[in-house]
Coordinates of C-alpha atoms in Angstrom, one line a residue:
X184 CA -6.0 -48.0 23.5
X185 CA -7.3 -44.8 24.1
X186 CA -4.1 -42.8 23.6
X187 CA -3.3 -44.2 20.3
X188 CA -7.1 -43.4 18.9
X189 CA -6.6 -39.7 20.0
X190 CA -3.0 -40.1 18.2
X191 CA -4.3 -41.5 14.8
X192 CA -6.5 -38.9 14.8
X193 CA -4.5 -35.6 15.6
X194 CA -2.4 -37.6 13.6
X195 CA -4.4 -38.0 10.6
X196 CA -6.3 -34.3 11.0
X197 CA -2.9 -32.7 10.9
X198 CA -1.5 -35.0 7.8
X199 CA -4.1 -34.1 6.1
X200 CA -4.2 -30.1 6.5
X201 CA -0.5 -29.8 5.9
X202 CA -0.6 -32.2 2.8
X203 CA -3.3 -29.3 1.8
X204 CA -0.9 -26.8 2.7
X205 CA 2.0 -28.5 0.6
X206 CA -0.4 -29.0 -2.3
X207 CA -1.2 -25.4 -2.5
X208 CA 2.1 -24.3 -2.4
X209 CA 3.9 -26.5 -5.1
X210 CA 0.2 -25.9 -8.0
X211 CA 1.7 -22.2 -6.9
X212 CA 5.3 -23.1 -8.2
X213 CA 3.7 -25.4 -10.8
X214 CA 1.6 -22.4 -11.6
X215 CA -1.5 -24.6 -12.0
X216 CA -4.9 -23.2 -13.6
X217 CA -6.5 -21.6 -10.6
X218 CA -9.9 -22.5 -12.1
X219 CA -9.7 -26.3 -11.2
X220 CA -11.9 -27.9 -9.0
X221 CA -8.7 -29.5 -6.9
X222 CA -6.9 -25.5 -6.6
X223 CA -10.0 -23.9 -5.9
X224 CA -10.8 -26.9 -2.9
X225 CA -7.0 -26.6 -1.5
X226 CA -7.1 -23.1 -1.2
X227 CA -10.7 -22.8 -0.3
X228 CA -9.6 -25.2 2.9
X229 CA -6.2 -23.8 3.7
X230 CA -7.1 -19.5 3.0
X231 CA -8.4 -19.5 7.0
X232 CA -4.3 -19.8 8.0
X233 CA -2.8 -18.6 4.8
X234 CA -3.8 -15.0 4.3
X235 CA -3.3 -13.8 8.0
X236 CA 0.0 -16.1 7.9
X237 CA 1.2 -13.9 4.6
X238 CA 1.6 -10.4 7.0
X239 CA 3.9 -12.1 9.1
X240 CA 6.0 -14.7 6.7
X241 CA 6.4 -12.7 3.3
X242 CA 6.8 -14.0 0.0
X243 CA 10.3 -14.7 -2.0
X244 CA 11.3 -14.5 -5.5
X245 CA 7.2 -15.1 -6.1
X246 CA 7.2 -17.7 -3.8
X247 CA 4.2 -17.5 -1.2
X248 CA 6.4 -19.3 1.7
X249 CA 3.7 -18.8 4.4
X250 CA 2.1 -21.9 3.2
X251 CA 5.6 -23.6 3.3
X252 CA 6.3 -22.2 7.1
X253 CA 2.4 -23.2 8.2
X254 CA 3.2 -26.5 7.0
X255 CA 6.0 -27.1 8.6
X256 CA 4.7 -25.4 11.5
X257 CA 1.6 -28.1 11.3
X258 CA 4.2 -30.9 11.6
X259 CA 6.0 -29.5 14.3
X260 CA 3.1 -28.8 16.2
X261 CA 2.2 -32.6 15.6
X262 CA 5.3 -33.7 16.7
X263 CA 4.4 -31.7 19.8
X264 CA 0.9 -33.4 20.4
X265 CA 2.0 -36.8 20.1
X266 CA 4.9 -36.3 22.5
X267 CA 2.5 -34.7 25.0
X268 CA 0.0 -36.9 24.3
X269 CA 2.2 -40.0 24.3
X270 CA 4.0 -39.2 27.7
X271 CA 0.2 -38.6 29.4
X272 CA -0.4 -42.1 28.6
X273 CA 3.1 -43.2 29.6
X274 CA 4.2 -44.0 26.5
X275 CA 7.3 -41.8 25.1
X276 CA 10.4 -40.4 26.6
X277 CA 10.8 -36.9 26.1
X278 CA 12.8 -34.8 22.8
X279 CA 13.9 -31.6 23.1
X280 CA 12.4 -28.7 21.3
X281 CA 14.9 -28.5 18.5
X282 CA 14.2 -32.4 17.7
X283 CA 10.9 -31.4 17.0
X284 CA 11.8 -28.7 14.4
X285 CA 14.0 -30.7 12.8
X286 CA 11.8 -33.7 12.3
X287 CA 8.9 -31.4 11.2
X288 CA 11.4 -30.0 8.3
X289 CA 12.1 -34.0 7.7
X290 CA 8.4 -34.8 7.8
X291 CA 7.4 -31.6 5.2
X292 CA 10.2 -32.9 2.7
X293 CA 8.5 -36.5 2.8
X294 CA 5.3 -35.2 2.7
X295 CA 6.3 -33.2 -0.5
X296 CA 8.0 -36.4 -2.0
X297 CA 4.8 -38.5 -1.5
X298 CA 2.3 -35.7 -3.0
X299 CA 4.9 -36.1 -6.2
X300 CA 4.7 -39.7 -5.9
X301 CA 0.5 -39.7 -5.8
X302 CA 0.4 -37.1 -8.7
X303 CA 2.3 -39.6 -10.7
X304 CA 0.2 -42.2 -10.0
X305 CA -2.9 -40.5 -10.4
X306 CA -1.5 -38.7 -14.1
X307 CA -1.2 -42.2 -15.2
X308 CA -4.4 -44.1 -14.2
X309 CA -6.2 -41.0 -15.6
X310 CA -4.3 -40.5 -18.7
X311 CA -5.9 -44.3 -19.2
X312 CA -9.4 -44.1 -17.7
X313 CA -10.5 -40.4 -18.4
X314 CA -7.8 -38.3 -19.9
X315 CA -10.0 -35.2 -20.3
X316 CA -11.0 -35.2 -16.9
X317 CA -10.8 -31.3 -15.2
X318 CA -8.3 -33.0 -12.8
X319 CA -5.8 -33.4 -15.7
X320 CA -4.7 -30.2 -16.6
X321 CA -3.6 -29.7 -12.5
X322 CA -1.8 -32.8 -12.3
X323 CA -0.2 -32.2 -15.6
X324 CA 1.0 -29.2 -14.5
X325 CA 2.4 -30.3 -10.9
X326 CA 4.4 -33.2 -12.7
X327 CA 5.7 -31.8 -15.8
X328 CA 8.7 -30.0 -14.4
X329 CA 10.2 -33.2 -12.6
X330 CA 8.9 -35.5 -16.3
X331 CA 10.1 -33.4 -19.0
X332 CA 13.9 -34.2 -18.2
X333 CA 13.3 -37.6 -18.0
X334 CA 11.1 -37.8 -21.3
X335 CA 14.0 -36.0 -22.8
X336 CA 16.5 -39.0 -21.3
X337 CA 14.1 -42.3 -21.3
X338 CA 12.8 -44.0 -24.7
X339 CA 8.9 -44.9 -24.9
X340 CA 8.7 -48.3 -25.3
X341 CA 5.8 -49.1 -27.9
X342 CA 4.4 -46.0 -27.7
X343 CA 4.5 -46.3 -23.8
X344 CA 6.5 -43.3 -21.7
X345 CA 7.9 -44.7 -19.2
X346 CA 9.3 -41.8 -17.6
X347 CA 6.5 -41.5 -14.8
X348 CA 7.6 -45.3 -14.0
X349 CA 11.6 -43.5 -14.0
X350 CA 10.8 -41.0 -11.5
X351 CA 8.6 -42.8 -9.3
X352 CA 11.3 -44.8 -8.7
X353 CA 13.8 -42.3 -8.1
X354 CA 11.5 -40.7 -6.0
X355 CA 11.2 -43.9 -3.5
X356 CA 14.8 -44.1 -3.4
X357 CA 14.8 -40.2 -2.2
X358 CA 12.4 -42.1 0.2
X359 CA 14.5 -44.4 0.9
X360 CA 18.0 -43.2 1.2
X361 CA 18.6 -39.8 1.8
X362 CA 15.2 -38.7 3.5
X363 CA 15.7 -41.8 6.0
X364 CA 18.9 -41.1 6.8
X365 CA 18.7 -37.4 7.5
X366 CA 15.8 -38.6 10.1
X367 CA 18.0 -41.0 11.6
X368 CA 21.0 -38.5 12.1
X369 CA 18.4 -36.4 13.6
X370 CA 16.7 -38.6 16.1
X371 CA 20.5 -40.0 16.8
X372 CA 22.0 -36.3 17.2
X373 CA 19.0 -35.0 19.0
X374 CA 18.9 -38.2 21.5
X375 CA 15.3 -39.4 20.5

């Protein structure tokens, strides 16, 4: 009882911070208005790790990749904490080191899918509810590159685009099929 509370919580405290650190790093690609109360909260919460991180993992092609590396660093180290939590208790068997790495890659490739997947959601309930609210313009920005082919591909329907509909599903079958397999191979190959 006591071992799974402590796991849903390094769990959930980890989740979180590396969702944050996923976040930052694709309204960077998405090149998101920095004057947004969601930017200016991401970075505000992940700038303790990210500026020391950036002297020892260096940007690429005007990329800043030391968010990408400290969240999949965040996942491994995860992984870590519930193995070494789980076997105190008696409860897993243990993985070797590279299982861990590979499953934190895994885990940071969901992780990105789902942040996708929420944007979506949340463009369209606010495109009905408050479609001028500050949150907009980020969201916007963050989906656009992954809508605009599919606008360009899938009819609106009564003056309804369905093209968020389109690549949410698309995005669950990512879910679903390739991101599910690659994390079977790699429990399977890694003996886990």
């Amino acid at each position: 009882m006591i071992a799974q509370a402590l796991l849903f919580l390094v769990g959930t405290i980890v989740s979180l911070f590396s969702t944050a650190l996923l976040l930052r790093f694709f309204l960077q690609v998405a090149r998101a208005p920095a004057r947004n109360p969601i930017s200016q909260f991401v970075n505000a919460l992940t700038d303790p790790v990210v500026r020391p991180a950036r002297r020892i993992v260096p940007g690429w092609a005007g990329l800043d990749l030391s968010t990408l590396v400290l969240a999949w660093v965040a996942e491994f180290l995860l992984l870590v904490l519930q193995q070494l939590i789980g076997s105190a208790f008696g409860m897993t068997a243990g993985m070797p080191i590279v299982a861990f790495l590979v499953l934190g890659a895994i885990s940071v490739l969901r992780m990105s899918v789902y942040i996708y997947m929420g944007a979506l959601i949340l463009q369209a309930v606010l495109s009905w509810v408050a479609p001028f609210s500050p949150v907009m313009p980020v969201v916007n920005s963050l989906t656009r590159p992954l809508l605009r082919p599919l606008q360009r591909r899938v009819p609106a329907i009564g003056g309804v685009d369905l093209s968020p509909l389109v690549l949410i599903i698309v995005l669950q079958l990512v879910l679903m099929i390739p991101v599910h397999w690659l994390e079977s191979m790699a429990r399977f190959a890694l003996g886990g």
